[in-house]
mmCIF file of C-alpha atoms in Angstrom:
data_model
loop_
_atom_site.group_PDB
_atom_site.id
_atom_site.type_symbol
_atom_site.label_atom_id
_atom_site.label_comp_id
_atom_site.label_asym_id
_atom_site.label_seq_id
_atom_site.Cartn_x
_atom_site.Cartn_y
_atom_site.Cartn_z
ATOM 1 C CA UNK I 1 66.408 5.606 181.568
ATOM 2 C CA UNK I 2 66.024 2.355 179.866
ATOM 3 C CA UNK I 3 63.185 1.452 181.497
ATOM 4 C CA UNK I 4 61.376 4.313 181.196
ATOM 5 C CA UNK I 5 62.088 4.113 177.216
ATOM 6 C CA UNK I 6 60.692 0.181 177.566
ATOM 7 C CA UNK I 7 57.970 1.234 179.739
ATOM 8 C CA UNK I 8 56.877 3.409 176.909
ATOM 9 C CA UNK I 9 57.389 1.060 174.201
ATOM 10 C CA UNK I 10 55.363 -1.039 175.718
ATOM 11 C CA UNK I 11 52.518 0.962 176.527
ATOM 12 C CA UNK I 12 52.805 1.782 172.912
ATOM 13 C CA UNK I 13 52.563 -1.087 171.446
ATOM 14 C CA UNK I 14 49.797 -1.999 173.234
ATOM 15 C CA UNK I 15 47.999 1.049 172.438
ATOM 16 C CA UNK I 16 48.670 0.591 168.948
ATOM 17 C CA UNK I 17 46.585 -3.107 170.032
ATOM 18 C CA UNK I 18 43.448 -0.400 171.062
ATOM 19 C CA UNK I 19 43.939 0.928 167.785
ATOM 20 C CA UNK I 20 43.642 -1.960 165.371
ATOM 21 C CA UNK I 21 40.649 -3.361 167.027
ATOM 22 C CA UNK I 22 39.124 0.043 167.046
ATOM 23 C CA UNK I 23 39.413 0.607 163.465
ATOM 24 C CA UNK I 24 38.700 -2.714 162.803
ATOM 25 C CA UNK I 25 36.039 -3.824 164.974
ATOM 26 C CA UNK I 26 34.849 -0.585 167.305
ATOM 27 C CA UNK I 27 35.182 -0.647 170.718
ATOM 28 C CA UNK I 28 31.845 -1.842 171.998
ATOM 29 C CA UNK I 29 32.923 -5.366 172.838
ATOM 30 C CA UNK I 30 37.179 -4.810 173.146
ATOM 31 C CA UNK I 31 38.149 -6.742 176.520
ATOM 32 C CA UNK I 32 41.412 -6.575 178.365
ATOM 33 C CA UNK I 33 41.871 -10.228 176.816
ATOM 34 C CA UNK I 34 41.204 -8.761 173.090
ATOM 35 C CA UNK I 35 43.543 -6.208 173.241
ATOM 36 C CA UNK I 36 46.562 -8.659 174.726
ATOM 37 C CA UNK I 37 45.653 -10.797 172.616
ATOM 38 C CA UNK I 38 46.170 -8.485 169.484
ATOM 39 C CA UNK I 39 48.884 -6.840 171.206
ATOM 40 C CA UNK I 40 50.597 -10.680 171.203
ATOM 41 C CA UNK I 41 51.542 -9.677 175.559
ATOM 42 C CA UNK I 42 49.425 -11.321 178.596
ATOM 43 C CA UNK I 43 46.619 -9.796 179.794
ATOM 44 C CA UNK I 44 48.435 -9.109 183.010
ATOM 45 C CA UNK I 45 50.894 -7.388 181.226
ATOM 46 C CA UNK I 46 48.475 -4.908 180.077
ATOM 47 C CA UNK I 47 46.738 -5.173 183.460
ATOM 48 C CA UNK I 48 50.055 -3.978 185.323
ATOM 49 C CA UNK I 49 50.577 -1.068 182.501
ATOM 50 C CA UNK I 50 46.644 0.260 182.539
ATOM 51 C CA UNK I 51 44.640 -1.153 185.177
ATOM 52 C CA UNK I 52 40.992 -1.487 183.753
ATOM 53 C CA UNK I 53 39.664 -1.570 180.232
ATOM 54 C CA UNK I 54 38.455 2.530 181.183
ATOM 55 C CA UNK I 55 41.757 3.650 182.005
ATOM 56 C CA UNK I 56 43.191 1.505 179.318
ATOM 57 C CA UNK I 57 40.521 3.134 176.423
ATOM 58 C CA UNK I 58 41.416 6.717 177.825
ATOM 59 C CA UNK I 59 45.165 5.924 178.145
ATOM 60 C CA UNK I 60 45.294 4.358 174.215
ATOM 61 C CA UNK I 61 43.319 7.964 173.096
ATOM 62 C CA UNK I 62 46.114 9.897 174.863
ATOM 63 C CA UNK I 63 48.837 8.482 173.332
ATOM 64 C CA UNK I 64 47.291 8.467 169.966
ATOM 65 C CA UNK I 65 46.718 12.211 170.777
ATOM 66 C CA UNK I 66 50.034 13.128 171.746
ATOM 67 C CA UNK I 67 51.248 11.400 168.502
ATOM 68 C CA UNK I 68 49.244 13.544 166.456
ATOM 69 C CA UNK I 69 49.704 16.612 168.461
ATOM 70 C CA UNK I 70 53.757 16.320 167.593
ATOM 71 C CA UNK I 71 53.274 15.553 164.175
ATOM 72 C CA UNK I 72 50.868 18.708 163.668
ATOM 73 C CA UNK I 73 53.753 20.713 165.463
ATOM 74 C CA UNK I 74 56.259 19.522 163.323
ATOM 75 C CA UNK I 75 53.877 19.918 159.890
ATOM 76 C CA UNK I 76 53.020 23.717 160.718
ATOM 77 C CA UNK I 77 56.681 24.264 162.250
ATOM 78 C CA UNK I 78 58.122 23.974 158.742
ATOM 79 C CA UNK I 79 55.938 26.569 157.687
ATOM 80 C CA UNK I 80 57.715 28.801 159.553
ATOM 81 C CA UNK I 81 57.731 31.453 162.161
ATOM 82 C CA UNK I 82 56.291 34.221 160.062
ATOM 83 C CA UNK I 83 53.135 32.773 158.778
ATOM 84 C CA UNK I 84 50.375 35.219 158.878
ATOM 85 C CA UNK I 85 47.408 34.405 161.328
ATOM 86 C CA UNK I 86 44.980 33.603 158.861
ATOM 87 C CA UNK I 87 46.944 30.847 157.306
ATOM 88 C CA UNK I 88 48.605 29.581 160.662
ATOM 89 C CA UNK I 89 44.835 29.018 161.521
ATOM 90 C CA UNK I 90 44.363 27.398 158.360
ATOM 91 C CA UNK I 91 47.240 24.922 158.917
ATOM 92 C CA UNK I 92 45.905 23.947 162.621
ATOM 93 C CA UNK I 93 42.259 23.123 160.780
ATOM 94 C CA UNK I 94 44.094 21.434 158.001
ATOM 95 C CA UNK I 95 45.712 18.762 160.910
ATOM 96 C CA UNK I 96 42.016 18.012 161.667
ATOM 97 C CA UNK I 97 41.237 16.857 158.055
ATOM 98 C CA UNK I 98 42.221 13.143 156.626
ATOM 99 C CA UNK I 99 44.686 14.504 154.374
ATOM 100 C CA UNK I 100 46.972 11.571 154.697
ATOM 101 C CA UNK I 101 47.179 7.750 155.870
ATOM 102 C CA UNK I 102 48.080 8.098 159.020
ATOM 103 C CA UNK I 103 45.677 10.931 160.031
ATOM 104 C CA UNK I 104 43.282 8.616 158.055
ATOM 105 C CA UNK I 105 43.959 5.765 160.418
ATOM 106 C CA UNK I 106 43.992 7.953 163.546
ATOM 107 C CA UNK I 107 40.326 9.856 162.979
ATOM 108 C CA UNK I 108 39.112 6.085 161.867
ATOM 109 C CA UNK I 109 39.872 5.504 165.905
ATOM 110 C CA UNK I 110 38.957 8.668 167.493
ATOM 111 C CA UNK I 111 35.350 7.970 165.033
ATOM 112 C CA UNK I 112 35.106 4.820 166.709
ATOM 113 C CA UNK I 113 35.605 6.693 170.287
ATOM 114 C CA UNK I 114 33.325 8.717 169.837
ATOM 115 C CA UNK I 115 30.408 5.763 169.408
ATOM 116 C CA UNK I 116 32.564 4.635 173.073
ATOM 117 C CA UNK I 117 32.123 7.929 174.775
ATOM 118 C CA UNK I 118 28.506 8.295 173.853
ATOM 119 C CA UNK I 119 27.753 5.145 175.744
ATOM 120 C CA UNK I 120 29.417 5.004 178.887
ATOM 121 C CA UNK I 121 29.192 7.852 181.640
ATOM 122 C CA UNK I 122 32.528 7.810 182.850
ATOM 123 C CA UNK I 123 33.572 8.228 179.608
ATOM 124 C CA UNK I 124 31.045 11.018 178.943
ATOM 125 C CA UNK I 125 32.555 12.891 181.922
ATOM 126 C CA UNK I 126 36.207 12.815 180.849
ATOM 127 C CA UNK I 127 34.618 14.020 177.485
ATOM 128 C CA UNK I 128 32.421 16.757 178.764
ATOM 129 C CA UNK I 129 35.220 18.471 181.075
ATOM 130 C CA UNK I 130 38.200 18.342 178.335
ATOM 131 C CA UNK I 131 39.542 21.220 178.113
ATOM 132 C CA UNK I 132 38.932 23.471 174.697
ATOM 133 C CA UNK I 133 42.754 23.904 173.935
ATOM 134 C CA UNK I 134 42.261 24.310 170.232
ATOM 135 C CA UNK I 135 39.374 26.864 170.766
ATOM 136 C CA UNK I 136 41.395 28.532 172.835
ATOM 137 C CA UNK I 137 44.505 28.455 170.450
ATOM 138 C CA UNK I 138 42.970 29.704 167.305
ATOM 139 C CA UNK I 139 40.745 32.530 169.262
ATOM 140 C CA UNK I 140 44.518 33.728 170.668
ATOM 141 C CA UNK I 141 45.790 33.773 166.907
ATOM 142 C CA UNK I 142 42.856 35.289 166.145
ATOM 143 C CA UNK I 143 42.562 38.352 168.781
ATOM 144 C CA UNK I 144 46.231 38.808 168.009
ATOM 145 C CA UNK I 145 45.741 39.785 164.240
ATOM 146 C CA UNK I 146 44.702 43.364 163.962
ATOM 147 C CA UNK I 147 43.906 42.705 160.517
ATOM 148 C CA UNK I 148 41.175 39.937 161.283
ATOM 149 C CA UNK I 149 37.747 41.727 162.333
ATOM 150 C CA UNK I 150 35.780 39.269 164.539
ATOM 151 C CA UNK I 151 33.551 40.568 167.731
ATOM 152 C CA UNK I 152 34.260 36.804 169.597
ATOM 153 C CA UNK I 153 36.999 35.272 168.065
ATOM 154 C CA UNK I 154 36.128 31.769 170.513
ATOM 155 C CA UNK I 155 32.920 31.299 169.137
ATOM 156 C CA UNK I 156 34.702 32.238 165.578
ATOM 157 C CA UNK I 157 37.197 29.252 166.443
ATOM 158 C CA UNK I 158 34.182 26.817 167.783
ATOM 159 C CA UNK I 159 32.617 27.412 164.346
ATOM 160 C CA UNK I 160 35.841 26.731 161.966
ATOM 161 C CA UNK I 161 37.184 23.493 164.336
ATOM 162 C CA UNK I 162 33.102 22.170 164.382
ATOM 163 C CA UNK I 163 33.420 22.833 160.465
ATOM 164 C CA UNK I 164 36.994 21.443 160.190
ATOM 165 C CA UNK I 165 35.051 18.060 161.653
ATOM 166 C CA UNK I 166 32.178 17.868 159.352
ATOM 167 C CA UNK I 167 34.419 17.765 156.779
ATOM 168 C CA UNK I 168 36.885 15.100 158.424
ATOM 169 C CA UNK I 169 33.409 12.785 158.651
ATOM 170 C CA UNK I 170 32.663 13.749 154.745
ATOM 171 C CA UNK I 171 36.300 12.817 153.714
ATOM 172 C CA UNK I 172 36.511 9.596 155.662
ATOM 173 C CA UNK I 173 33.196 8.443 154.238
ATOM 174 C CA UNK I 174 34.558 8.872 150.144
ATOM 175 C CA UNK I 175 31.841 11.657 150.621
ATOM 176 C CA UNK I 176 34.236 14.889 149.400
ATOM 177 C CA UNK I 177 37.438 14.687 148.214
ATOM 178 C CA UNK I 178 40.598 16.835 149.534
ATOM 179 C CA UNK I 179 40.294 19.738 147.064
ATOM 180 C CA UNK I 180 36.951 20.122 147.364
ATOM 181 C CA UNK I 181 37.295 19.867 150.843
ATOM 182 C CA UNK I 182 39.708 22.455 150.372
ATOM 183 C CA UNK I 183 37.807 24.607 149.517
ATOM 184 C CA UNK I 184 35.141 24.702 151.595
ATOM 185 C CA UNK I 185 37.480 25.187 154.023
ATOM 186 C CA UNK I 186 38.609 27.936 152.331
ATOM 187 C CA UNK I 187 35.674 29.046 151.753
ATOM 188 C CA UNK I 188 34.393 29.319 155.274
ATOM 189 C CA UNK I 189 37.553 30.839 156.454
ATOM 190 C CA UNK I 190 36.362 33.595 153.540
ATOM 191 C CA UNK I 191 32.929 33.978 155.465
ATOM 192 C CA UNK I 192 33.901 33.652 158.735
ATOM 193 C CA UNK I 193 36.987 35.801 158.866
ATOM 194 C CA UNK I 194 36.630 38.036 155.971
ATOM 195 C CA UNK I 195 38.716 37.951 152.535
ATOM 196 C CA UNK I 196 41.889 38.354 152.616
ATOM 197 C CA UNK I 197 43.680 41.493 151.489
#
């Protein structure tokens, strides 16, 4: 059991090394030496953990994924089992916004992904077969609230989440601020959904 809890630890922390020198730097020119380096392990070390630099990039994203996955459970959790639909999907957008440091710092790394994934093909691939969970999540909450009228609730949920992101890029460039942001969210959850009653 130990191990496994080291194992992960270390994996971790030299994710976290992916990170830094994402946000910092891009990923463009990270190496297997970079990220050992900034991880302060050898590059074998990271070699016997992840393999190549692919399977390390992909491996980093997961974890920082997971991460944020838990901490969006645990945000919305609190809110309780009997939150309507409407703002249960506003709460899952909300987790896609940089409304706080650390979901500053994590979109700062997915951004820098993103430049990643449009270069390389293999990376393209994993990209263009992921799986739409989060569609798929908020058009369930949505086709299960009578009181929502929508004639494709998926493409209703492609629109908000593809929304939710222009907004993320807006905030993290000092571009709109959260309660404008706010807002517009709200706003769009007006036009897209109906008013509320």
């Amino acid at each position: 059991m130990a191990s496994d809890e080291n194992k992960a630890r270390r994996r971790r922390q030299i994710a976290e090394a992916v990170w830094r020198l994402a946000a910092r730097d891009g990923l463009e020119a990270v190496t297997l030496r970079q990220v050992a380096d900034e991880a302060g392990v050898s590059m074998r070390l990271v070699q016997y953990y992840f393999g190549n630099r692919t399977t390390l990039l992909l491996a980093a994203l997961e974890i920082l994924n997971e991460e944020a996955e838990a901490a969006a459970q645990q945000r919305i959790g609190a809110l309780g089992s009997d939150i309507p639909a409407r703002e249960l999907v506003r709460a899952i957008l909300m987790e896609l916004l940089p409304l706080d440091e650390d979901r500053r710092r994590r979109y700062v790394v997915q951004s820098a992904y993103f430049v990643r994934f449009r270069t390389d093909p293999q990376l393209q691939e994993v990209a263009r077969t992921a799986d739409p969970a989060l569609e798929s999540l908020l058009a369930s909450i949505l086709t299960a609230d009578p009181t929502i009228e929508s004639d494709d609730t998926f493409a209703d949920a492609e629109l908000l989440i593809a929304f939710a992101f222009g907004l993320q890029a807006e905030m993290l460039l000092n571009q709109l601020d959260e309660p404008h942001a706010l807002r517009l969210l709200d706003r769009t959850l007006n036009r897209i959904l109906g008013n509320p009653h």
